[in-house]
Coordinates of C-alpha atoms in Angstrom, one line a residue:
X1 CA -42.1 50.0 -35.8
X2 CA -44.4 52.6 -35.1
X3 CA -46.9 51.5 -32.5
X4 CA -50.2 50.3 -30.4
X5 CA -52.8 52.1 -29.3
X6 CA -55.3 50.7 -27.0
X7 CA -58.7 52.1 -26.2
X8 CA -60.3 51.1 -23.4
X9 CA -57.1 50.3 -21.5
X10 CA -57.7 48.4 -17.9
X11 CA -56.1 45.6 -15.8
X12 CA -57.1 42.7 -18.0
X13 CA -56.8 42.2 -21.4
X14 CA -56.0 45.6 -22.3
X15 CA -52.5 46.0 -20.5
X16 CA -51.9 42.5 -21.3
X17 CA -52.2 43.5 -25.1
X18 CA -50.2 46.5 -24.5
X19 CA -47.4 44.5 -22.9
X20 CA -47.4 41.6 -26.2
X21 CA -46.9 44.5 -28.6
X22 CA -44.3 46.6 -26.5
X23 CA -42.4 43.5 -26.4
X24 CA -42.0 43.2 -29.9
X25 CA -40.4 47.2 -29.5
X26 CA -43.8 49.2 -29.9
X27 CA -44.5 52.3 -28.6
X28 CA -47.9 52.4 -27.0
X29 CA -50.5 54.8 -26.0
X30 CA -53.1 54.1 -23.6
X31 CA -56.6 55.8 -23.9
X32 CA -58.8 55.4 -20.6
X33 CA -61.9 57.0 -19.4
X34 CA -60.4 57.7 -15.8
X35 CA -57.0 59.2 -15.0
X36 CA -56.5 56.4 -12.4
X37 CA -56.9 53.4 -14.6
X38 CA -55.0 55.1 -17.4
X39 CA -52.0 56.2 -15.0
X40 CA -51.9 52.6 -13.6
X41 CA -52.0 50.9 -17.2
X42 CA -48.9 52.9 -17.8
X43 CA -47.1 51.8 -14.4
X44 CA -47.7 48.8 -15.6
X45 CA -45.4 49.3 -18.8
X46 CA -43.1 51.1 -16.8
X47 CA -40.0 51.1 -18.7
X48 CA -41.7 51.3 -21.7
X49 CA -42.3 54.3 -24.5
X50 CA -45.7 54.7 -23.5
X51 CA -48.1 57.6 -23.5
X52 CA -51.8 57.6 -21.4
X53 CA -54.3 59.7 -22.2
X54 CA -57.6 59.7 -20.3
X55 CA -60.8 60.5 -22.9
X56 CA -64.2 59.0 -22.4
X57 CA -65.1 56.7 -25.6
X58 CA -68.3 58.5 -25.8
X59 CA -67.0 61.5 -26.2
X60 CA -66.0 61.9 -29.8
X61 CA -64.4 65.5 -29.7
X62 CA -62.9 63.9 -26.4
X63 CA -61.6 60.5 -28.1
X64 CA -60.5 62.5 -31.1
X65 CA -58.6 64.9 -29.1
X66 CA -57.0 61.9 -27.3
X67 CA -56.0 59.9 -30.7
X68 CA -54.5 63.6 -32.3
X69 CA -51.9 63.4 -28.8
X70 CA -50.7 59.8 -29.1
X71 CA -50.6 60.1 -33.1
X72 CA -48.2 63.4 -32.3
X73 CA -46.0 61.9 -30.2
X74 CA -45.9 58.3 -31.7
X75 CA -46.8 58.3 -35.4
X76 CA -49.6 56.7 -37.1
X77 CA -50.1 53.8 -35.1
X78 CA -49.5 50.1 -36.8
X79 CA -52.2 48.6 -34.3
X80 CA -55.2 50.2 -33.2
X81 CA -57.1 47.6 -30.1
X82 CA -60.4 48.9 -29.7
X83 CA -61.5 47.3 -25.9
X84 CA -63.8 49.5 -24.1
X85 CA -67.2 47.6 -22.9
X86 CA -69.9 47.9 -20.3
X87 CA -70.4 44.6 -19.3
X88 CA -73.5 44.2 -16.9
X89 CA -76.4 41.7 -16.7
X90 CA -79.7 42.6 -18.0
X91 CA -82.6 41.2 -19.9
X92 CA -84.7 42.7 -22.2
X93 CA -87.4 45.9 -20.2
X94 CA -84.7 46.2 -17.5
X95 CA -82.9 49.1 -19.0
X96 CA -84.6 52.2 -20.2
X97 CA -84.3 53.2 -23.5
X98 CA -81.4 55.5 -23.0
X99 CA -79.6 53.2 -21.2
X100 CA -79.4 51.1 -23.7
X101 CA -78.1 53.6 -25.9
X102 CA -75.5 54.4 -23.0
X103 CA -74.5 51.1 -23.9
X104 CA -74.3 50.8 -26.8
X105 CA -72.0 53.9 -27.0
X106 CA -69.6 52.3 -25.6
X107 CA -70.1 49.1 -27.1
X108 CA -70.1 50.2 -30.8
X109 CA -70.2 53.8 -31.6
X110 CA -66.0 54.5 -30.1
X111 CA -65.4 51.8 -32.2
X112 CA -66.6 53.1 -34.9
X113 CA -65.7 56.6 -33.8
X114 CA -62.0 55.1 -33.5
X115 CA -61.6 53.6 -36.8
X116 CA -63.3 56.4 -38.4
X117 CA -60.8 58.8 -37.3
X118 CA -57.4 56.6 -37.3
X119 CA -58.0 54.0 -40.1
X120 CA -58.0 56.8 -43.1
X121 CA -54.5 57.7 -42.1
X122 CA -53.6 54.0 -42.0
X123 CA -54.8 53.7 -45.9
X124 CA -52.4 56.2 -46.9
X125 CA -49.6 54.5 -45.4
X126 CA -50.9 51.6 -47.2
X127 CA -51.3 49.0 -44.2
X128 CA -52.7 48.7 -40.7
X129 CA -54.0 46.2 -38.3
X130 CA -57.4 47.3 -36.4
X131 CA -58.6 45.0 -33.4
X132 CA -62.0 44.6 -31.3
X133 CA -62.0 42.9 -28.1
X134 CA -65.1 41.1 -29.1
X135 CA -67.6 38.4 -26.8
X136 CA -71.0 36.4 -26.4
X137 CA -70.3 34.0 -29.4
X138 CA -73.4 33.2 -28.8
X139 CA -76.2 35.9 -27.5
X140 CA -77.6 35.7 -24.3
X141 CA -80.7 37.1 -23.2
X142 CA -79.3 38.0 -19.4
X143 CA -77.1 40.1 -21.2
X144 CA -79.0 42.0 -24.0
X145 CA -77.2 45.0 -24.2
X146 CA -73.7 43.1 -24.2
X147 CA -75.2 40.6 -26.8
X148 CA -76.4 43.7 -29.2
X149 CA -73.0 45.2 -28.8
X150 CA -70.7 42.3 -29.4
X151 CA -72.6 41.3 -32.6
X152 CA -72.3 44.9 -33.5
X153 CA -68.9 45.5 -33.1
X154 CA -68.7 41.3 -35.2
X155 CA -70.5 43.4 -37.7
X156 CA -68.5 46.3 -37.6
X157 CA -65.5 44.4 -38.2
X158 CA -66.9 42.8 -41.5
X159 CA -67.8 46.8 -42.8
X160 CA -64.2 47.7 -42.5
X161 CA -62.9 44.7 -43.8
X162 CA -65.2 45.2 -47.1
X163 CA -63.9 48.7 -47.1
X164 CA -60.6 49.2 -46.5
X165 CA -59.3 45.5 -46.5
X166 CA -58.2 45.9 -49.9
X167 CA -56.4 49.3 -49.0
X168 CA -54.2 47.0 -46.8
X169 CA -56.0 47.3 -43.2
X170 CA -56.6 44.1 -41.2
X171 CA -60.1 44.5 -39.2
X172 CA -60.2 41.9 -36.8
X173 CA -62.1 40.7 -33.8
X174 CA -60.9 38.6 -30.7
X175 CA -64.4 37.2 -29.6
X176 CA -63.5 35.7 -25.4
X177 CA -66.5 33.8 -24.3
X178 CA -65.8 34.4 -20.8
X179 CA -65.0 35.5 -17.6
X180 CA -61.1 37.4 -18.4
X181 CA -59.2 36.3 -15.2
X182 CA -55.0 35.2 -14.6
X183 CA -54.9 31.8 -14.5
X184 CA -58.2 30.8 -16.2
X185 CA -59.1 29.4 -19.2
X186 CA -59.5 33.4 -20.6
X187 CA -56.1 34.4 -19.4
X188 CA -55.1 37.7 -20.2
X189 CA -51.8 36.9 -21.3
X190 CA -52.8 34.0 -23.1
X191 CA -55.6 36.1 -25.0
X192 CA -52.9 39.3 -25.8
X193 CA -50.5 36.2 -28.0
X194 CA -54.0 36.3 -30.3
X195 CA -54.0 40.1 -31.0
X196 CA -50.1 40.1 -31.9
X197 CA -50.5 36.8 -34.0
X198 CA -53.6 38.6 -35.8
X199 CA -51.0 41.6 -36.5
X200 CA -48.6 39.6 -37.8
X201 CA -50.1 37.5 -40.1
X202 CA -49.7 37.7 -43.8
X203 CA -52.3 39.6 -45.9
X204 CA -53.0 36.0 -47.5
X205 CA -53.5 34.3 -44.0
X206 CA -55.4 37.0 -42.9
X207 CA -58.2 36.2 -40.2
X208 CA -60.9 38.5 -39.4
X209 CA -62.3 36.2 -36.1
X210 CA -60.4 34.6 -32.9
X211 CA -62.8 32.9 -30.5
X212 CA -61.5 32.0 -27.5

């Protein structure tokens, strides 16, 4: 196998999803904003073939440069997890106009930035699993610029699927309608099982949506 690559890597569900696939004998690179998190998501692996790599999502010369280290150490990854998120309360008039966008930068554009840069090389291979860590199933309007973002990345997910689906890659979404926390009904562990069954699905089975 070649191997994982997380973006957006943190205590929760994104070392959790790190762990399901390095159990199965993946290689994994870890893309966080801060050096901290990112070290700590790979001393949490420890043992593992792991490579963390700290790049702001935002930054797309940044996330690029990032991507270009783990695909030169690891391959062309099998599994792409896109996770990154700024999750935060707020109704519509609270945040100014470039906050929003700040948001949604996160939210969306690394996604697309991600799969923009790694999915082509994917297609050549001739098969590849992409995954959001999706949320609000159903908007909320104490969380607008979480709401906007999570339909946009439900959206995103259908764009890729219409483009490169029949190329072979699997866009997918895990959509977690709440709180992430160890023991809870949105365990992290729990949740990672849905991002290896998505993987490992055949391409007639194929699912495109988990809600949890």
């Amino acid at each position: 196998m070649a191997g994982i690559v997380v973006v957006g890597v943190g205590p929760g569900i994104g070392v959790a999803v790190a762990r399901r696939f390095v159990r199965e004998g993946m290689s994994a690179g870890l893309i966080a904003r801060s050096e901290e998190k990112v070290k700590a998501a790979a001393d949490a692996l420890a043992g593992a073939e792991v490579l963390a790599v700290a790049a702001d999502c935002t930054d797309e010369v940044g996330l690029r440069a990032a991507l270009d280290r783990v695909i030169n150490a690891h391959g062309v990854p099998d599994v792409v997890v896109y996770n990154a998120a700024v999750i935060q309360p707020d109704a519509v008039g609270d945040l100014t106009a470039q906050q929003q966008l700040d948001a949604w930068a996160v939210n969306v554009v690394g996604a697309i930035t991600t799969a923009a840069y790694v999915v082509p090389s994917m297609v050549e291979r001739g098969r590849g699993t992409f995954i959001i860590t999706g949320g609000m199933p159903e908007p909320k309007p104490a969380y607008v610029s979480l709401s906007l973002g999570k339909a946009g990345v439900r959206t995103l997910v259908t764009l890729l699927d219409q483009q490169y689906g029949a190329a072979g890659i699997h866009a997918a979404t895990v959509t977690v309608g709440g709180g992430v926390a160890p023991g809870s009904l949105w365990d992290p562990e729990d949740i990672a099982d849905h991002y290896w069954r998505l993987h490992a699905q055949q391409r007639a089975d194929w699912t495109h949506e988990v809600v949890l």
